[in-house]
Amino acid sequence: MCPLCSVSVDLPRALKLRFIVQLRPVLQGHGLHSVAKSTAILLPFSLILQDFIESEDSFLLSVSVFHSFHNLAESNSGCKKGKLACINVSYVVYLGRHSYASEPSTTDLDRVTDAHHELLGSCMKSKEKAKQAIFYSYTRYINGFAAVLEDEEAAEISKHPEVVSVSRNQISQLHTTNSWGFLGLERNGEIPADSMWLKARFGEDVIIGTLDTGVWPESESFNDEGMGPVPSKWKGYCDPNDGIKCNRKLIGARYFSKGHEAAETHDSSNHTARDYDGHGTHTLSTAGGRFVSGANLLGSAYGTAKGGSPSSRVASYKVCWPRCSDADVLAGYEAAIHDGVDILSVSLGSGPREYITHGNAIGAFLAMERGILVVASAGNQGPDPGVVGNVAPWILTVACSTINNQGMSFNTNTQPAGKFYPLINSVDAKAANVSSNQAKYCSIGSLDPLKVKGKIVYCTRNEVPDVEKSLVVSQAGGVGVILANQLIIQQIRPRAHFVPTSVVSADDGLSILTYVYSTKSPVAYISGATKVGTVAAPVMADFSSPGPNFITPEILKVLVAYDISATTISNVKQPIANASLLEATPLNYGAGHIWPSRAMDPGLVYDLTTKDYVNFLCSIGYNSTQLSLFIGKPYICPSQNNGLLDFNYPSITVPNLSSNKTTLSRTLKNVGTPSLYRVNIRAPGGISVKVEPRSLKFDKINEEKMFKVTLEAKKGFKSNDYVFGEITWSDGKHHVRSPVVVKNMEVAA
């Protein structure tokens, strides 16, 4: 058995899941260190149902990162006073982009590196010192470098006229199946004639890259049997360290660790593109994994694994260890753009940051210029509002929602269907010299095996991971776990448990305890059945980071899909709900849930070019000098600019309708047959919406038509909250919908 495997399972009436199983001689963290160090066990390290990609450690990691920076700041403060040894910090110095007339030669690249040494050397008063400080020179697309600097040196070089921005080498976190059937690509395990998969030839020869934790190349998801030659445009390669081998499916595997090494202690023996975390293998196989029959989890839920684009070629760029530094992320972008990827999947991010200091935003802009679509996750910091990351408008930012699976636990089929087992409250099964409170939460070592063996144990949830509780019960000889919430609004998330486990609400938990203490011999059984198609879906995951966009409120993030090819209605014909089962809003789901068949033939699109994005940056305050460096050629911001209101984004967001009336414009491009489109308006509450003209006639492909939208607060309307509506253009076949999001900051007269 390989030490690390990643598969997704698809079965019409079985649990649809993706899992990572790792053989670990030593388990650490959250009390798992108590497992004997000499014992190797099979650990269900991460169970991820499609779109339930979330880390229970995310909050702890955030706190850890905060304290690291806080302690570093204190250390640097002390070193200035001569009390402590100075700790240098790594920075990314961004000089804009390169504009080579043709493919640069090795001499050209060396000349750029030398120019970086000269530039930094002029501030450090020594070119040799600059050479030692710089650990990355970005020489192909991104013009800049990453270097270890003292704060004073960073401040000094930021004053140089050639410098666009200087920012600390910030750290991003990783964001972590009946899915394809739920999206309409297959039905009951069969691929229908109208499936987008067939129309797109399963993504044949499209090259998908990921910036992540690497890849496990031996996974069957990357088998190249029957595949043709690698596309001739491909320039990438596989780094052979640690036995990495590529083929006609996995055509690239590289790693970038210098930024991480500059920011944190790093074991140089781990210099490899191999994935020892699992996240990168998961995301790469989800995007482009091949059909793998017989996939299962610990002998259950047999089915066929596959990615969303199973005939694509895939390439892995390891930039996360498992945290991801801006310096390494930018190096990954440089390599991926040069190698020839068509799509980049980036499941990592940080909190909202300004565009020209954000490694992901900078790299994605350069990719966008070359026709590479960058798809990034919104983040796992929900449900608090305004925490969405990766907010640059040139990034397709996706949220996280559920599919139509019923059940919140995994059944390893160790319990015969319908067989009852004795049921015991964990408090009554406590070990000697252990407090009742420890036993209540099924803490490590808190249960007496003599009292637990052969029974289902009732445990109460707390901040300790649910999986650990199932491990404790399993080690004590229990056959199942009932995990009860303490709070009414506590969320339930799927996990790979060591024994069959069911999570119940606080109210249901009290009912179960009442039964336990009113019955002489309480019994229970846990059913492992997971039904498909009987549950309202999608529902927004509670951890999925929602808007509004903190950096640019006029840009609606997140998107669960492109605006013109999405739905806001669930499979039971009700509005999409949030994790609390209340009606969700565009701040949760953006445009709505993806609708692949409509994406193939949208009819109309809101087109955006590089020039539009540069004008967007003009409208939010970047000047012509900065933008000339940013795009690598002279640029003058237009004098007549209606700001963000006329930015041709598919959604319409007005975060401050302070004048009570605003007019804006949008332009639609016809990418279908000639047709007449008429508008349908669903106005936000308290807001009147007027669209002119009311119809648009397109006579040829690529023809463009403009329309104006006037938003006005109705008399007496007042609200400090966002209100929501939509505008839909339709010719009877195509439905081109734009969310309308408005916040009225003043009371109408």
Short mmCIF file of C-alpha atoms in Angstrom, two decimals, residues 210-632:
data_model
loop_
_atom_site.label_atom_id
_atom_site.label_comp_id
_atom_site.label_asym_id
_atom_site.label_seq_id
_atom_site.Cartn_x
_atom_site.Cartn_y
_atom_site.Cartn_z
CA THR A 210 -1.98 23.61 -9.57
CA LEU A 211 -0.05 25.74 -7.08
CA ASP A 212 -0.28 23.57 -3.99
CA THR A 213 1.57 21.01 -1.85
CA GLY A 214 2.81 18.87 -4.73
CA VAL A 215 1.65 15.55 -6.15
CA TRP A 216 1.77 11.82 -5.41
CA PRO A 217 2.63 10.66 -8.94
CA GLU A 218 1.90 6.96 -8.34
CA SER A 219 -1.82 7.67 -7.83
CA GLU A 220 -3.97 5.91 -10.42
CA SER A 221 -5.60 9.29 -11.09
CA PHE A 222 -2.44 10.13 -13.04
CA ASN A 223 -2.14 6.92 -15.06
CA ASP A 224 -1.35 7.72 -18.71
CA GLU A 225 -2.57 4.48 -20.30
CA GLY A 226 -4.00 5.14 -23.77
CA MET A 227 -3.06 8.82 -23.84
CA GLY A 228 -1.36 10.34 -26.87
CA PRO A 229 1.83 12.40 -27.06
CA VAL A 230 2.31 15.41 -24.77
CA PRO A 231 1.17 18.64 -26.51
CA SER A 232 4.07 20.14 -28.47
CA LYS A 233 3.72 23.54 -26.79
CA TRP A 234 4.68 22.09 -23.40
CA LYS A 235 8.01 23.32 -22.01
CA GLY A 236 7.79 21.95 -18.49
CA TYR A 237 9.48 18.99 -16.81
CA CYS A 238 9.52 16.86 -13.69
CA ASP A 239 12.09 17.31 -10.95
CA PRO A 240 13.35 13.76 -10.28
CA ASN A 241 14.11 14.20 -6.56
CA ASP A 242 12.45 11.60 -4.32
CA GLY A 243 11.66 9.27 -7.19
CA ILE A 244 9.25 11.60 -8.99
CA LYS A 245 8.45 10.34 -12.47
CA CYS A 246 6.18 11.98 -15.02
CA ASN A 247 4.28 10.48 -17.92
CA ARG A 248 1.84 11.56 -20.64
CA LYS A 249 -0.81 12.43 -18.02
CA LEU A 250 1.29 14.04 -15.27
CA ILE A 251 3.55 16.14 -17.48
CA GLY A 252 5.12 18.45 -14.90
CA ALA A 253 6.12 18.39 -11.24
CA ARG A 254 8.34 21.11 -9.77
CA TYR A 255 8.92 22.64 -6.34
CA PHE A 256 9.76 26.10 -4.98
CA SER A 257 10.88 26.39 -1.37
CA LYS A 258 13.29 29.32 -1.04
CA GLY A 259 10.61 31.71 0.21
CA HIS A 260 9.49 29.23 2.84
CA GLU A 261 13.10 28.63 3.88
CA ALA A 262 13.63 32.36 4.27
CA ALA A 263 10.48 32.71 6.38
CA GLU A 264 10.62 29.56 8.47
CA THR A 265 12.87 26.69 9.50
CA HIS A 266 12.83 24.19 6.67
CA ASP A 267 14.31 20.73 6.33
CA SER A 268 16.30 20.83 3.11
CA SER A 269 15.99 17.03 2.82
CA ASN A 270 12.37 17.60 1.84
CA HIS A 271 13.36 19.33 -1.40
CA THR A 272 10.93 17.43 -3.56
CA ALA A 273 7.80 17.90 -5.63
CA ARG A 274 6.27 14.89 -3.87
CA ASP A 275 3.14 15.61 -1.83
CA TYR A 276 3.55 14.61 1.82
CA ASP A 277 0.50 16.63 2.89
CA GLY A 278 -2.22 15.32 0.55
CA HIS A 279 -3.87 18.63 -0.33
CA GLY A 280 -2.09 19.04 -3.65
CA THR A 281 -2.84 15.49 -4.81
CA HIS A 282 -6.47 16.06 -3.84
CA THR A 283 -6.84 19.31 -5.80
CA LEU A 284 -4.95 18.05 -8.87
CA SER A 285 -6.97 14.83 -9.10
CA THR A 286 -10.21 16.74 -8.49
CA ALA A 287 -9.42 19.02 -11.42
CA GLY A 288 -7.99 16.53 -13.90
CA GLY A 289 -7.82 13.00 -12.47
CA ARG A 290 -8.57 10.09 -14.81
CA PHE A 291 -11.36 7.52 -14.43
CA VAL A 292 -10.31 5.05 -11.71
CA SER A 293 -12.64 2.12 -11.11
CA GLY A 294 -12.85 0.29 -7.79
CA ALA A 295 -12.08 3.37 -5.71
CA ASN A 296 -13.17 2.94 -2.09
CA LEU A 297 -12.61 4.10 1.47
CA LEU A 298 -11.45 1.34 3.78
CA GLY A 299 -13.44 -1.21 1.78
CA SER A 300 -16.64 0.81 1.49
CA ALA A 301 -18.36 3.08 -1.03
CA TYR A 302 -16.94 1.41 -4.12
CA GLY A 303 -17.26 3.46 -7.28
CA THR A 304 -15.38 5.24 -10.04
CA ALA A 305 -13.11 8.16 -9.24
CA LYS A 306 -12.60 10.94 -11.76
CA GLY A 307 -11.73 14.60 -12.01
CA GLY A 308 -13.73 17.36 -13.63
CA SER A 309 -11.59 17.24 -16.78
CA PRO A 310 -10.39 13.62 -16.90
CA SER A 311 -8.59 13.72 -20.28
CA SER A 312 -6.58 16.86 -19.49
CA ARG A 313 -2.85 16.86 -18.89
CA VAL A 314 -1.85 17.97 -15.40
CA ALA A 315 1.17 19.66 -13.86
CA SER A 316 2.00 20.29 -10.21
CA TYR A 317 3.89 23.29 -8.81
CA LYS A 318 4.69 22.75 -5.14
CA VAL A 319 4.71 26.14 -3.39
CA CYS A 320 3.18 25.17 -0.02
CA TRP A 321 5.08 23.44 2.84
CA PRO A 322 2.16 23.31 3.81
CA ARG A 323 2.03 27.10 4.26
CA CYS A 324 2.60 29.10 1.11
CA SER A 325 4.89 32.14 0.93
CA ASP A 326 4.33 34.91 -1.63
CA ALA A 327 7.90 34.47 -2.89
CA ASP A 328 7.32 30.79 -3.70
CA VAL A 329 3.84 31.45 -5.14
CA LEU A 330 5.27 34.03 -7.55
CA ALA A 331 8.03 31.61 -8.56
CA GLY A 332 5.35 29.00 -9.24
CA TYR A 333 3.40 31.42 -11.44
CA GLU A 334 6.57 32.27 -13.40
CA ALA A 335 7.23 28.59 -14.08
CA ALA A 336 3.63 27.67 -14.92
CA ILE A 337 3.22 30.54 -17.38
CA HIS A 338 6.50 29.67 -19.09
CA ASP A 339 5.75 25.92 -19.20
CA GLY A 340 2.47 26.47 -21.06
CA VAL A 341 -0.46 25.73 -18.73
CA ASP A 342 -3.96 26.67 -19.90
CA ILE A 343 -5.64 26.77 -16.49
CA LEU A 344 -4.24 27.29 -12.99
CA SER A 345 -6.10 26.00 -9.95
CA VAL A 346 -4.98 27.82 -6.80
CA SER A 347 -6.56 26.55 -3.58
CA LEU A 348 -4.68 28.87 -1.25
CA GLY A 349 -5.01 32.40 0.02
CA SER A 350 -4.72 34.91 2.82
CA GLY A 351 -6.89 37.69 4.11
CA PRO A 352 -7.83 40.54 1.73
CA ARG A 353 -4.77 42.51 0.56
CA GLU A 354 -4.07 45.31 -1.90
CA TYR A 355 -3.59 44.04 -5.42
CA ILE A 356 -0.01 45.17 -6.10
CA THR A 357 1.26 43.69 -2.83
CA HIS A 358 -0.60 40.37 -3.17
CA GLY A 359 1.48 37.56 -4.71
CA ASN A 360 -1.56 35.69 -5.98
CA ALA A 361 -3.11 38.81 -7.55
CA ILE A 362 0.15 39.78 -9.27
CA GLY A 363 0.79 36.29 -10.62
CA ALA A 364 -2.82 35.86 -11.76
CA PHE A 365 -2.74 39.18 -13.63
CA LEU A 366 0.27 38.09 -15.66
CA ALA A 367 -1.39 34.73 -16.33
CA MET A 368 -4.60 36.49 -17.43
CA GLU A 369 -2.63 38.59 -19.92
CA ARG A 370 -1.52 35.37 -21.60
CA GLY A 371 -4.98 33.83 -21.74
CA ILE A 372 -4.54 31.56 -18.71
CA LEU A 373 -7.62 31.23 -16.51
CA VAL A 374 -6.79 31.35 -12.79
CA VAL A 375 -9.39 29.72 -10.55
CA ALA A 376 -8.92 30.34 -6.83
CA SER A 377 -10.76 29.49 -3.64
CA ALA A 378 -12.59 32.18 -1.68
CA GLY A 379 -11.21 30.96 1.63
CA ASN A 380 -12.25 29.00 4.71
CA GLN A 381 -12.77 31.84 7.18
CA GLY A 382 -16.59 31.97 7.11
CA PRO A 383 -19.25 32.50 8.11
CA ASP A 384 -18.27 36.02 9.26
CA PRO A 385 -18.95 38.59 6.52
CA GLY A 386 -16.23 40.38 4.56
CA VAL A 387 -13.52 37.72 4.90
CA VAL A 388 -13.42 36.59 1.28
CA GLY A 389 -9.91 36.37 -0.18
CA ASN A 390 -8.53 36.32 -3.74
CA VAL A 391 -10.75 39.27 -4.63
CA ALA A 392 -8.94 40.55 -7.75
CA PRO A 393 -11.52 40.76 -10.58
CA TRP A 394 -9.20 38.90 -12.98
CA ILE A 395 -9.40 35.80 -10.76
CA LEU A 396 -12.38 33.42 -10.91
CA THR A 397 -13.04 33.06 -7.19
CA VAL A 398 -15.18 30.12 -6.12
CA ALA A 399 -17.10 29.48 -2.93
CA CYS A 400 -17.89 26.20 -1.22
CA SER A 401 -21.26 24.45 -1.14
CA THR A 402 -22.75 21.01 -0.61
CA ILE A 403 -24.09 18.42 -3.03
CA ASN A 404 -27.19 16.25 -2.65
CA ASN A 405 -25.83 13.71 -0.16
CA GLN A 406 -27.63 12.80 3.04
CA GLY A 407 -25.65 11.94 6.12
CA MET A 408 -22.81 13.43 8.13
CA SER A 409 -20.70 10.41 8.99
CA PHE A 410 -18.89 7.60 7.27
CA ASN A 411 -19.88 3.98 7.87
CA THR A 412 -17.05 1.48 7.55
CA ASN A 413 -19.71 -1.27 7.46
CA THR A 414 -18.52 -2.78 10.73
CA GLN A 415 -22.07 -2.72 12.08
CA PRO A 416 -24.65 -5.07 10.57
CA ALA A 417 -27.69 -3.13 9.35
CA GLY A 418 -30.29 -2.77 12.07
CA LYS A 419 -28.32 -4.58 14.78
CA PHE A 420 -28.68 -2.89 18.16
CA TYR A 421 -25.73 -2.35 20.50
CA PRO A 422 -25.66 -1.23 24.14
CA LEU A 423 -25.60 2.57 24.45
CA ILE A 424 -23.66 4.35 27.20
CA ASN A 425 -23.04 7.98 28.12
CA SER A 426 -19.30 8.65 28.13
CA VAL A 427 -19.56 10.16 31.63
CA ASP A 428 -20.69 6.76 32.92
CA ALA A 429 -17.75 5.09 31.17
CA LYS A 430 -15.02 7.26 32.64
CA ALA A 431 -11.74 5.71 33.64
CA ALA A 432 -10.43 5.79 37.19
CA ASN A 433 -8.77 9.04 38.29
CA VAL A 434 -10.34 10.93 35.37
CA SER A 435 -12.79 13.79 35.81
CA SER A 436 -16.34 13.55 34.54
CA ASN A 437 -15.70 16.62 32.42
CA GLN A 438 -12.85 14.86 30.59
CA ALA A 439 -15.02 11.82 30.00
CA LYS A 440 -17.94 13.98 28.84
CA TYR A 441 -15.86 15.13 25.87
CA CYS A 442 -14.24 11.71 25.29
CA SER A 443 -10.78 13.11 25.87
CA ILE A 444 -7.66 11.01 25.32
CA GLY A 445 -7.39 8.35 28.04
CA SER A 446 -10.71 9.30 29.66
CA LEU A 447 -12.68 6.09 28.97
CA ASP A 448 -12.53 2.70 30.70
CA PRO A 449 -12.24 -0.09 28.08
CA LEU A 450 -14.12 -2.51 30.36
CA LYS A 451 -17.13 -0.17 30.32
CA VAL A 452 -16.91 0.76 26.64
CA LYS A 453 -16.14 -2.51 24.84
CA GLY A 454 -18.84 -3.50 22.36
CA LYS A 455 -20.95 -0.37 22.99
CA ILE A 456 -21.99 2.81 21.21
CA VAL A 457 -20.72 5.78 23.23
CA TYR A 458 -22.50 9.13 23.58
CA CYS A 459 -19.93 11.99 23.59
CA THR A 460 -20.34 15.77 23.70
CA ARG A 461 -18.62 17.92 21.08
CA ASN A 462 -16.17 20.69 22.00
CA GLU A 463 -13.15 22.36 20.44
CA VAL A 464 -11.27 19.05 20.16
CA PRO A 465 -11.69 17.52 16.68
CA ASP A 466 -14.51 15.02 16.32
CA VAL A 467 -12.16 12.50 14.71
CA GLU A 468 -10.10 12.33 17.91
CA LYS A 469 -13.19 11.40 19.90
CA SER A 470 -13.93 8.52 17.54
CA LEU A 471 -10.28 7.41 17.91
CA VAL A 472 -10.63 7.42 21.71
CA VAL A 473 -13.79 5.30 21.55
CA SER A 474 -12.20 2.96 19.01
CA GLN A 475 -9.12 2.44 21.18
CA ALA A 476 -11.36 1.69 24.17
CA GLY A 477 -13.19 -1.02 22.21
CA GLY A 478 -16.35 0.90 21.33
CA VAL A 479 -18.25 0.11 18.15
CA GLY A 480 -19.77 3.52 17.44
CA VAL A 481 -20.10 7.13 18.56
CA ILE A 482 -22.96 9.58 18.88
CA LEU A 483 -21.55 13.12 18.95
CA ALA A 484 -23.94 15.70 20.35
CA ASN A 485 -23.67 19.44 19.78
CA GLN A 486 -23.53 21.72 22.80
CA LEU A 487 -24.78 24.80 20.97
CA ILE A 488 -27.95 25.23 18.99
CA ILE A 489 -26.13 26.71 15.98
CA GLN A 490 -23.06 24.46 16.11
CA GLN A 491 -22.19 23.28 12.60
CA ILE A 492 -21.86 19.67 11.48
CA ARG A 493 -19.00 18.80 9.13
CA PRO A 494 -18.17 15.44 7.51
CA ARG A 495 -15.10 13.65 8.80
CA ALA A 496 -13.49 10.22 8.40
CA HIS A 497 -14.08 8.59 11.76
CA PHE A 498 -12.44 5.48 13.21
CA VAL A 499 -15.80 3.90 14.03
CA PRO A 500 -19.30 4.57 12.65
CA THR A 501 -20.22 8.01 13.96
CA SER A 502 -23.34 10.14 13.90
CA VAL A 503 -23.47 13.84 14.78
CA VAL A 504 -26.74 15.10 16.26
CA SER A 505 -28.13 18.46 17.30
CA ALA A 506 -28.14 19.71 20.89
CA ASP A 507 -31.90 19.07 21.17
CA ASP A 508 -31.61 15.55 19.80
CA GLY A 509 -28.70 14.95 22.14
CA LEU A 510 -30.84 15.82 25.16
CA SER A 511 -33.54 13.47 23.89
CA ILE A 512 -30.99 10.67 23.59
CA LEU A 513 -29.73 11.28 27.14
CA THR A 514 -33.32 11.27 28.42
CA TYR A 515 -33.77 7.87 26.75
CA VAL A 516 -30.48 6.56 28.22
CA TYR A 517 -31.43 7.48 31.79
CA SER A 518 -35.07 6.41 31.56
CA THR A 519 -34.35 2.96 30.12
CA LYS A 520 -32.90 -0.02 31.98
CA SER A 521 -30.85 -1.27 29.03
CA PRO A 522 -30.56 1.47 26.39
CA VAL A 523 -29.56 0.33 22.91
CA ALA A 524 -28.96 1.95 19.53
CA TYR A 525 -27.61 1.32 16.06
CA ILE A 526 -26.01 3.64 13.53
CA SER A 527 -27.15 3.35 9.94
CA GLY A 528 -24.52 3.89 7.28
CA ALA A 529 -26.95 4.53 4.44
CA THR A 530 -26.34 7.71 2.48
CA LYS A 531 -29.12 8.72 0.15
CA VAL A 532 -28.56 10.81 -2.95
CA GLY A 533 -31.10 13.24 -4.30
CA THR A 534 -33.27 13.53 -1.19
CA VAL A 535 -31.53 16.47 0.43
CA ALA A 536 -31.84 20.15 -0.53
CA ALA A 537 -28.63 21.21 -2.26
CA PRO A 538 -26.56 23.15 -2.71
CA VAL A 539 -26.23 24.64 0.77
CA MET A 540 -23.38 27.07 1.43
CA ALA A 541 -20.71 25.61 3.71
CA ASP A 542 -20.42 27.58 6.95
CA PHE A 543 -16.64 27.96 6.59
CA SER A 544 -16.84 29.28 3.02
CA SER A 545 -15.61 32.89 3.12
CA PRO A 546 -18.40 35.31 2.15
CA GLY A 547 -18.36 38.90 0.91
CA PRO A 548 -18.61 41.80 0.79
CA ASN A 549 -15.28 42.46 -0.87
CA PHE A 550 -13.21 44.31 1.74
CA ILE A 551 -10.70 45.73 -0.78
CA THR A 552 -13.11 46.82 -3.54
CA PRO A 553 -16.76 46.56 -2.40
CA GLU A 554 -17.97 47.29 -5.94
CA ILE A 555 -16.65 43.90 -7.10
CA LEU A 556 -18.92 41.07 -6.02
CA LYS A 557 -17.04 38.09 -4.68
CA VAL A 558 -17.48 35.18 -4.29
CA LEU A 559 -18.62 33.29 -7.34
CA VAL A 560 -19.79 29.71 -7.30
CA ALA A 561 -19.91 30.06 -11.09
CA TYR A 562 -19.82 32.53 -13.94
CA ASP A 563 -22.78 34.88 -13.64
CA ILE A 564 -24.24 33.88 -17.00
CA SER A 565 -24.19 30.16 -16.39
CA ALA A 566 -25.37 29.73 -12.82
CA THR A 567 -28.47 29.10 -10.78
CA THR A 568 -29.60 30.39 -7.39
CA ILE A 569 -32.26 27.66 -7.01
CA SER A 570 -31.56 24.34 -5.29
CA ASN A 571 -32.50 20.85 -6.49
CA VAL A 572 -35.77 21.08 -4.53
CA LYS A 573 -36.77 24.32 -6.30
CA GLN A 574 -36.02 26.50 -3.27
CA PRO A 575 -33.48 29.35 -2.96
CA ILE A 576 -29.94 28.27 -2.08
CA ALA A 577 -29.53 28.28 1.70
CA ASN A 578 -26.63 29.15 3.98
CA ALA A 579 -25.22 26.77 6.58
CA SER A 580 -27.92 27.83 9.04
CA LEU A 581 -30.52 26.86 6.40
CA LEU A 582 -31.63 30.47 5.99
CA GLU A 583 -31.86 31.92 2.50
CA ALA A 584 -28.38 32.73 1.25
CA THR A 585 -27.51 35.89 -0.70
CA PRO A 586 -25.07 36.87 -3.46
CA LEU A 587 -22.61 37.77 -0.69
CA ASN A 588 -22.54 34.02 0.05
CA TYR A 589 -22.80 32.47 -3.41
CA GLY A 590 -21.92 35.31 -5.79
CA ALA A 591 -23.60 34.45 -9.08
CA GLY A 592 -24.99 31.15 -7.88
CA HIS A 593 -24.16 27.50 -8.37
CA ILE A 594 -22.36 26.47 -11.55
CA TRP A 595 -24.45 25.18 -14.44
CA PRO A 596 -21.95 23.55 -16.85
CA SER A 597 -24.33 22.90 -19.75
CA ARG A 598 -25.23 26.57 -19.93
CA ALA A 599 -21.59 27.59 -19.72
CA MET A 600 -21.00 25.76 -23.01
CA ASP A 601 -23.52 27.99 -24.79
CA PRO A 602 -24.05 31.20 -22.80
CA GLY A 603 -25.39 33.29 -25.69
CA LEU A 604 -23.99 36.56 -24.37
CA VAL A 605 -20.94 37.42 -22.27
CA TYR A 606 -19.62 40.45 -20.42
CA ASP A 607 -16.19 40.70 -22.05
CA LEU A 608 -13.16 42.13 -20.26
CA THR A 609 -9.67 42.79 -21.62
CA THR A 610 -6.35 43.64 -20.03
CA LYS A 611 -7.04 47.32 -20.76
CA ASP A 612 -10.32 47.09 -18.82
CA TYR A 613 -8.50 45.67 -15.81
CA VAL A 614 -5.83 48.38 -15.98
CA ASN A 615 -8.54 51.06 -16.14
CA PHE A 616 -10.13 49.35 -13.14
CA LEU A 617 -6.87 49.89 -11.25
CA CYS A 618 -6.89 53.54 -12.41
CA SER A 619 -10.38 53.97 -11.00
CA ILE A 620 -9.38 52.76 -7.53
CA GLY A 621 -6.44 55.14 -7.23
CA TYR A 622 -3.37 53.66 -8.88
CA ASN A 623 -1.59 56.33 -10.94
CA SER A 624 -0.17 56.19 -14.47
CA THR A 625 3.42 55.83 -13.22
CA GLN A 626 2.58 52.81 -11.09
CA LEU A 627 0.52 51.20 -13.83
CA SER A 628 3.17 51.78 -16.49
CA LEU A 629 5.55 49.73 -14.34
CA PHE A 630 2.82 47.21 -13.54
CA ILE A 631 2.10 46.38 -17.19
CA GLY A 632 5.61 46.99 -18.52
#
